[in-house]
Amino acid sequence: MASITHPVTSDYRGRIAPSPTGYLHVGHARTFWTAYERARAAGGAMVFRMEDLDAQRSRDEFAEAAMEDLRWLGIRWQEGPDVGGRCGPYYQSRRRMIYIDVWRRLLRGGFIYPCKCSRRDLAAATSAPHEDLGSNAEMLDDEPVYPGTCRPAEYVATTGVEILEGINWRFRVPDGELISFWDQYLGRVNYVAGRDFGDFLVWRRDGVPSYQLACVADDAAMRITEVVRGADLLKSTARQILLNRALGFEDPKWYHCPLVVDHNGQRLAKRHDSLSLRTLRQQGLTPMNILAAEMPRAV
Ligand code: GLU
């Protein structure tokens, strides 16, 4: 398929950042389309970043399918895994040195501490912690507030100990501080650190950076000026604002898209195979059907 991109006439830089852990669904299509439309309207560049840090769940097959499905939908990008660009590599699995550097800066600044808490806390850490806003189980998938078991009494700036395996690292949030930001779609959004979210993981004991760390490192390194993503990541935005502040990175603008829910009011997940772009394409739906307001019925 021809891959003609729109001309870039401004400094706006947007991104789409799928995790190749399954086939993309209608919700992804709508969010990524919004990101693309906003970049195009601003005369800005679109960056495609493959968020394949989770080696257990990421598969090449899904990465290829994500690019293919989004191209089929009509989305084009100036930079990405398949086309390269000045801010590459565009696979997170190949950007480890960048993440280690950011982790080291957090360590030296006294913003993070080692944590020995068990595996159970880790489940949500490499993948983006999507909140389940579609049911009454609010925060179902979000990283739980850390009880503070390993949190040292004071900030400690460490230079000597650099352990990246076998121990978790957490960011100490400023308890009680209001984290307030302007969302281009939702308006003012407020969270309280330590109440709405707690000390979150920046590095996992299996040697992998968390989604939060990798995301801010990449958005800064790729000079992203506006982040467009689903409303289930609003609390991640609050966490990322704290990381940006600690690292001296400028915040991008934020735009959180409303979530697509199925007929039971549940947020779509990659397990909803019947609503995957693959399946819908096979059933003969067009990009227009998929982007239209009416939700296709799950079969
Ligand atoms: N890789 C993340 C996801 O699939 C995207 C997170 C983001 O846009 O920051 O949910």
Tab-separated table of C-alpha atoms and ligand atoms in Angstrom:
chain	number	residue	atom	x	y	z
A	1	MET	CA	0.000	0.000	0.000
A	2	ALA	CA	1.310	3.467	-0.850
A	3	SER	CA	2.447	5.282	2.230
A	4	ILE	CA	2.175	8.971	1.461
A	5	THR	CA	2.360	11.130	4.560
A	6	HIS	CA	1.020	14.656	4.994
A	7	PRO	CA	3.526	17.524	4.765
A	8	VAL	CA	5.013	18.682	8.059
A	9	THR	CA	4.819	22.450	8.429
A	10	SER	CA	4.957	22.943	12.204
A	11	ASP	CA	6.822	21.812	15.326
A	12	TYR	CA	3.888	19.739	16.542
A	13	ARG	CA	4.929	16.132	17.167
A	14	GLY	CA	2.336	13.537	18.052
A	15	ARG	CA	2.685	9.818	18.571
A	16	ILE	CA	0.889	6.533	18.533
A	17	ALA	CA	2.343	3.944	20.859
A	18	PRO	CA	0.673	0.539	20.705
A	19	SER	CA	1.796	-2.425	22.769
A	20	PRO	CA	2.049	-5.502	20.528
A	21	THR	CA	0.447	-7.862	23.026
A	22	GLY	CA	-2.605	-8.663	20.919
A	23	TYR	CA	-4.534	-7.446	17.896
A	24	LEU	CA	-5.711	-3.842	17.979
A	25	HIS	CA	-9.416	-3.250	18.462
A	26	VAL	CA	-11.966	-0.557	17.706
A	27	GLY	CA	-10.948	1.450	20.785
A	28	HIS	CA	-7.337	1.635	19.616
A	29	ALA	CA	-8.484	2.566	16.130
A	30	ARG	CA	-10.498	5.510	17.423
A	31	THR	CA	-7.755	6.781	19.739
A	32	PHE	CA	-4.998	6.441	17.154
A	33	TRP	CA	-7.181	8.038	14.521
A	34	THR	CA	-7.739	11.019	16.825
A	35	ALA	CA	-3.977	11.270	17.374
A	36	TYR	CA	-3.426	11.178	13.638
A	37	GLU	CA	-6.123	13.767	12.892
A	38	ARG	CA	-4.712	16.151	15.467
A	39	ALA	CA	-1.176	15.814	14.095
A	40	ARG	CA	-2.426	16.363	10.571
A	41	ALA	CA	-4.592	19.350	11.512
A	42	ALA	CA	-1.592	20.924	13.240
A	43	GLY	CA	0.678	20.260	10.246
A	44	GLY	CA	2.796	18.184	12.611
A	45	ALA	CA	4.696	14.911	12.464
A	46	MET	CA	3.301	11.565	13.556
A	47	VAL	CA	5.669	9.208	15.352
A	48	PHE	CA	4.913	5.494	15.660
A	49	ARG	CA	6.549	3.912	18.705
A	50	MET	CA	6.294	0.192	19.361
A	51	GLU	CA	5.889	-0.355	23.116
A	52	ASP	CA	7.260	-3.883	23.197
A	53	LEU	CA	9.013	-3.836	26.567
A	54	ASP	CA	7.074	-6.721	27.989
A	55	ALA	CA	9.008	-9.610	26.449
A	56	GLN	CA	6.587	-12.191	27.876
A	57	ARG	CA	3.545	-10.745	26.153
A	58	SER	CA	4.885	-8.887	23.094
A	59	ARG	CA	5.042	-10.727	19.786
A	60	ASP	CA	6.478	-9.751	16.402
A	61	GLU	CA	3.313	-10.979	14.792
A	62	PHE	CA	1.223	-8.429	16.737
A	63	ALA	CA	3.736	-5.652	16.013
A	64	GLU	CA	3.468	-6.313	12.272
A	65	ALA	CA	-0.306	-6.584	12.507
A	66	ALA	CA	-0.552	-3.256	14.372
A	67	MET	CA	1.327	-1.418	11.614
A	68	GLU	CA	-0.637	-3.163	8.916
A	69	ASP	CA	-4.036	-2.551	10.525
A	70	LEU	CA	-3.328	1.117	11.145
A	71	ARG	CA	-2.140	1.625	7.596
A	72	TRP	CA	-5.292	-0.068	6.375
A	73	LEU	CA	-7.275	2.346	8.518
A	74	GLY	CA	-5.581	5.227	6.698
A	75	ILE	CA	-3.098	6.366	9.336
A	76	ARG	CA	0.352	7.416	8.118
A	77	TRP	CA	3.473	8.280	10.109
A	78	GLN	CA	6.668	10.115	9.259
A	79	GLU	CA	8.757	8.178	11.781
A	80	GLY	CA	8.405	4.635	12.996
A	81	PRO	CA	9.748	1.084	13.180
A	82	ASP	CA	9.214	0.489	9.474
A	83	VAL	CA	10.339	3.872	8.127
A	84	GLY	CA	13.032	4.894	10.606
A	85	GLY	CA	13.676	8.529	11.563
A	86	ARG	CA	15.988	10.731	13.565
A	87	CYS	CA	14.658	9.736	16.997
A	88	GLY	CA	14.923	5.966	16.549
A	89	PRO	CA	15.040	3.154	17.268
A	90	TYR	CA	11.257	3.088	17.439
A	91	TYR	CA	11.029	-0.234	19.278
A	92	GLN	CA	11.202	0.241	23.039
A	93	SER	CA	12.985	-3.100	23.348
A	94	ARG	CA	15.961	-1.477	21.598
A	95	ARG	CA	16.142	1.672	23.734
A	96	ARG	CA	17.418	0.203	26.981
A	97	MET	CA	20.388	2.565	27.363
A	98	ILE	CA	18.062	5.565	27.259
A	99	TYR	CA	15.977	4.110	30.084
A	100	ILE	CA	18.998	3.248	32.205
A	101	ASP	CA	20.201	6.814	31.836
A	102	VAL	CA	16.848	8.185	33.007
A	103	TRP	CA	16.730	5.715	35.904
A	104	ARG	CA	20.218	6.840	36.956
A	105	ARG	CA	19.145	10.470	36.968
A	106	LEU	CA	16.186	9.629	39.181
A	107	LEU	CA	18.463	7.676	41.490
A	108	ARG	CA	20.985	10.482	41.804
A	109	GLY	CA	18.252	13.005	42.421
A	110	GLY	CA	16.906	10.939	45.327
A	111	PHE	CA	13.527	10.465	43.675
A	112	ILE	CA	13.404	6.680	43.775
A	113	TYR	CA	14.051	3.908	46.262
A	114	PRO	CA	14.565	0.151	46.071
A	115	CYS	CA	11.608	-2.013	47.003
A	116	LYS	CA	11.625	-5.688	47.905
A	117	CYS	CA	7.895	-6.235	47.843
A	118	SER	CA	6.612	-9.347	46.152
A	119	ARG	CA	5.696	-10.161	42.596
A	120	ARG	CA	2.039	-9.596	43.184
A	121	ASP	CA	2.609	-5.846	43.105
A	122	LEU	CA	4.294	-6.125	39.763
A	123	ALA	CA	1.549	-7.424	37.584
A	124	ALA	CA	0.648	-3.989	36.212
A	125	ALA	CA	4.089	-2.470	35.865
A	126	THR	CA	5.413	-2.870	32.300
A	127	SER	CA	2.154	-2.523	30.563
A	128	ALA	CA	0.266	0.727	30.798
A	129	PRO	CA	-2.094	0.482	33.786
A	130	HIS	CA	-5.413	0.981	32.084
A	131	GLU	CA	-8.172	1.895	34.444
A	132	ASP	CA	-11.422	0.141	33.929
A	133	LEU	CA	-13.743	3.107	33.636
A	134	GLY	CA	-16.458	1.111	31.976
A	135	SER	CA	-17.808	-0.592	35.061
A	136	ASN	CA	-18.289	0.255	38.701
A	137	ALA	CA	-14.978	-1.440	39.511
A	138	GLU	CA	-13.121	1.845	39.222
A	139	MET	CA	-9.328	1.490	39.060
A	140	LEU	CA	-9.572	-2.216	38.433
A	141	ASP	CA	-6.472	-2.360	36.257
A	142	ASP	CA	-4.627	0.600	37.710
A	143	GLU	CA	-1.460	0.127	39.760
A	144	PRO	CA	-2.653	-0.117	43.370
A	145	VAL	CA	-1.580	2.549	45.871
A	146	TYR	CA	1.660	1.257	47.370
A	147	PRO	CA	1.402	0.923	51.155
A	148	GLY	CA	4.911	2.291	51.656
A	149	THR	CA	6.499	-0.819	53.163
A	150	CYS	CA	9.971	-0.178	51.712
A	151	ARG	CA	9.775	3.605	51.534
A	152	PRO	CA	12.697	5.170	53.411
A	153	ALA	CA	11.902	7.919	55.904
A	154	GLU	CA	13.739	10.556	53.934
A	155	TYR	CA	14.910	11.305	50.456
A	156	VAL	CA	18.258	9.677	49.886
A	157	ALA	CA	20.327	10.663	46.880
A	158	THR	CA	22.316	7.563	46.007
A	159	THR	CA	25.225	7.476	43.635
A	160	GLY	CA	26.930	4.214	44.501
A	161	VAL	CA	24.345	1.467	44.354
A	162	GLU	CA	23.245	0.685	40.841
A	163	ILE	CA	21.239	-2.501	40.967
A	164	LEU	CA	19.016	-3.107	37.987
A	165	GLU	CA	18.156	-6.749	38.546
A	166	GLY	CA	16.457	-8.518	41.403
A	167	ILE	CA	14.945	-5.427	42.988
A	168	ASN	CA	12.119	-3.054	42.171
A	169	TRP	CA	12.523	0.711	42.168
A	170	ARG	CA	9.730	3.054	43.083
A	171	PHE	CA	9.186	6.758	42.635
A	172	ARG	CA	8.343	8.532	45.868
A	173	VAL	CA	5.276	10.659	45.246
A	174	PRO	CA	4.735	13.901	47.191
A	175	ASP	CA	1.910	12.785	49.476
A	176	GLY	CA	-1.027	15.135	49.572
A	177	GLU	CA	0.110	17.276	46.648
A	178	LEU	CA	-2.532	18.231	44.102
A	179	ILE	CA	-1.449	17.190	40.628
A	180	SER	CA	-3.512	19.277	38.292
A	181	PHE	CA	-3.303	19.433	34.518
A	182	TRP	CA	-5.193	20.760	31.575
A	183	ASP	CA	-6.544	18.191	29.162
A	184	GLN	CA	-7.284	19.361	25.610
A	185	TYR	CA	-10.469	17.301	25.577
A	186	LEU	CA	-11.607	16.999	29.200
A	187	GLY	CA	-10.496	20.339	30.615
A	188	ARG	CA	-9.020	20.530	34.106
A	189	VAL	CA	-8.115	17.183	35.707
A	190	ASN	CA	-7.051	16.886	39.357
A	191	TYR	CA	-5.483	14.074	41.349
A	192	VAL	CA	-3.947	13.945	44.785
A	193	ALA	CA	-0.601	12.161	45.016
A	194	GLY	CA	-0.520	9.464	47.685
A	195	ARG	CA	-4.299	9.134	47.628
A	196	ASP	CA	-5.321	8.601	43.987
A	197	PHE	CA	-2.048	6.862	43.204
A	198	GLY	CA	0.965	5.975	45.297
A	199	ASP	CA	4.697	5.341	44.919
A	200	PHE	CA	4.776	3.750	41.506
A	201	LEU	CA	7.243	1.404	39.885
A	202	VAL	CA	9.915	2.802	37.608
A	203	TRP	CA	11.971	-0.377	37.290
A	204	ARG	CA	11.017	-3.991	37.789
A	205	ARG	CA	13.048	-6.649	39.496
A	206	ASP	CA	13.238	-8.614	36.238
A	207	GLY	CA	15.430	-5.842	34.843
A	208	VAL	CA	12.796	-4.075	32.757
A	209	PRO	CA	11.788	-0.408	33.055
A	210	SER	CA	8.139	0.296	33.838
A	211	TYR	CA	5.738	1.768	31.316
A	212	GLN	CA	5.812	5.109	33.190
A	213	LEU	CA	9.580	5.494	32.980
A	214	ALA	CA	9.888	4.333	29.373
A	215	CYS	CA	7.018	6.529	28.277
A	216	VAL	CA	8.408	9.792	29.696
A	217	ALA	CA	11.931	8.937	28.533
A	218	ASP	CA	10.675	8.370	24.994
A	219	ASP	CA	8.202	11.217	24.814
A	220	ALA	CA	11.027	13.563	25.831
A	221	ALA	CA	13.682	11.996	23.567
A	222	MET	CA	11.264	11.937	20.627
A	223	ARG	CA	10.298	15.570	21.355
A	224	ILE	CA	6.598	14.794	21.499
A	225	THR	CA	4.554	17.976	21.938
A	226	GLU	CA	1.126	16.401	22.469
A	227	VAL	CA	0.217	13.001	23.901
A	228	VAL	CA	-3.122	11.633	22.711
A	229	ARG	CA	-4.293	8.471	24.457
A	230	GLY	CA	-7.247	6.822	26.155
A	231	ALA	CA	-8.905	8.250	29.262
A	232	ASP	CA	-7.977	5.068	31.114
A	233	LEU	CA	-4.440	6.467	31.342
A	234	LEU	CA	-5.348	9.711	33.120
A	235	LYS	CA	-3.653	8.686	36.350
A	236	SER	CA	-0.583	7.662	34.411
A	237	THR	CA	-0.461	11.210	33.114
A	238	ALA	CA	-0.384	12.484	36.697
A	239	ARG	CA	2.510	10.101	37.451
A	240	GLN	CA	4.323	11.126	34.298
A	241	ILE	CA	3.996	14.804	35.212
A	242	LEU	CA	5.883	13.995	38.432
A	243	LEU	CA	8.554	12.117	36.492
A	244	ASN	CA	8.935	14.978	34.015
A	245	ARG	CA	9.323	17.419	36.872
A	246	ALA	CA	11.982	15.268	38.563
A	247	LEU	CA	13.874	14.905	35.307
A	248	GLY	CA	13.534	18.516	34.176
A	249	PHE	CA	11.533	17.496	31.088
A	250	GLU	CA	8.862	19.759	29.728
A	251	ASP	CA	5.335	18.336	29.839
A	252	PRO	CA	3.724	17.756	26.471
A	253	LYS	CA	0.090	18.795	26.022
A	254	TRP	CA	-2.409	16.098	26.953
A	255	TYR	CA	-5.503	14.878	25.152
A	256	HIS	CA	-7.363	11.893	26.607
A	257	CYS	CA	-9.910	10.265	24.327
A	258	PRO	CA	-13.186	8.890	25.642
A	259	LEU	CA	-13.100	5.123	25.879
A	260	VAL	CA	-15.017	2.818	23.617
A	261	VAL	CA	-17.103	0.407	25.635
A	262	ASP	CA	-18.884	-2.730	24.517
A	263	HIS	CA	-22.582	-3.427	24.875
A	264	ASN	CA	-22.120	-4.397	28.501
A	265	GLY	CA	-20.441	-1.101	29.278
A	266	GLN	CA	-17.016	-2.733	29.606
A	267	ARG	CA	-13.870	-1.141	28.234
A	268	LEU	CA	-12.624	-3.014	25.198
A	269	ALA	CA	-9.575	-5.145	25.795
A	270	LYS	CA	-7.375	-7.156	23.488
A	271	ARG	CA	-9.249	-10.245	24.620
A	272	HIS	CA	-12.348	-8.994	22.734
A	273	ASP	CA	-11.316	-10.806	19.578
A	274	SER	CA	-14.637	-10.223	17.910
A	275	LEU	CA	-13.938	-6.484	17.913
A	276	SER	CA	-10.344	-6.717	16.733
A	277	LEU	CA	-9.563	-4.825	13.552
A	278	ARG	CA	-8.440	-8.114	12.028
A	279	THR	CA	-11.780	-9.786	12.552
A	280	LEU	CA	-13.827	-6.777	11.501
A	281	ARG	CA	-11.795	-6.421	8.305
A	282	GLN	CA	-12.336	-10.059	7.504
A	283	GLN	CA	-16.054	-9.502	7.961
A	284	GLY	CA	-15.923	-6.816	5.293
A	285	LEU	CA	-16.118	-3.675	7.429
A	286	THR	CA	-14.474	-0.573	5.991
A	287	PRO	CA	-12.332	1.963	7.867
A	288	MET	CA	-15.338	4.253	7.769
A	289	ASN	CA	-17.550	1.699	9.516
A	290	ILE	CA	-14.919	1.273	12.199
A	291	LEU	CA	-14.454	4.963	12.834
A	292	ALA	CA	-18.164	5.748	12.738
A	293	ALA	CA	-19.995	6.502	15.955
A	294	GLU	CA	-22.019	3.290	16.007
A	295	MET	CA	-20.269	0.495	17.854
A	296	PRO	CA	-20.078	-2.766	15.897
A	297	ARG	CA	-21.876	-5.543	17.719
A	298	ALA	CA	-19.652	-8.172	19.273
A	299	VAL	CA	-20.434	-11.658	17.987
B	1	GLU	N1	1.433	1.290	24.942
B	1	GLU	C1	0.367	1.896	25.646
B	1	GLU	C2	-0.909	1.155	25.416
B	1	GLU	O1	-1.041	0.381	24.514
B	1	GLU	C3	0.151	3.316	25.191
B	1	GLU	C4	0.339	4.218	26.273
B	1	GLU	C5	0.430	5.666	25.861
B	1	GLU	O2	-0.143	6.075	24.843
B	1	GLU	O3	1.091	6.372	26.586
B	1	GLU	O4	-1.826	1.348	26.122
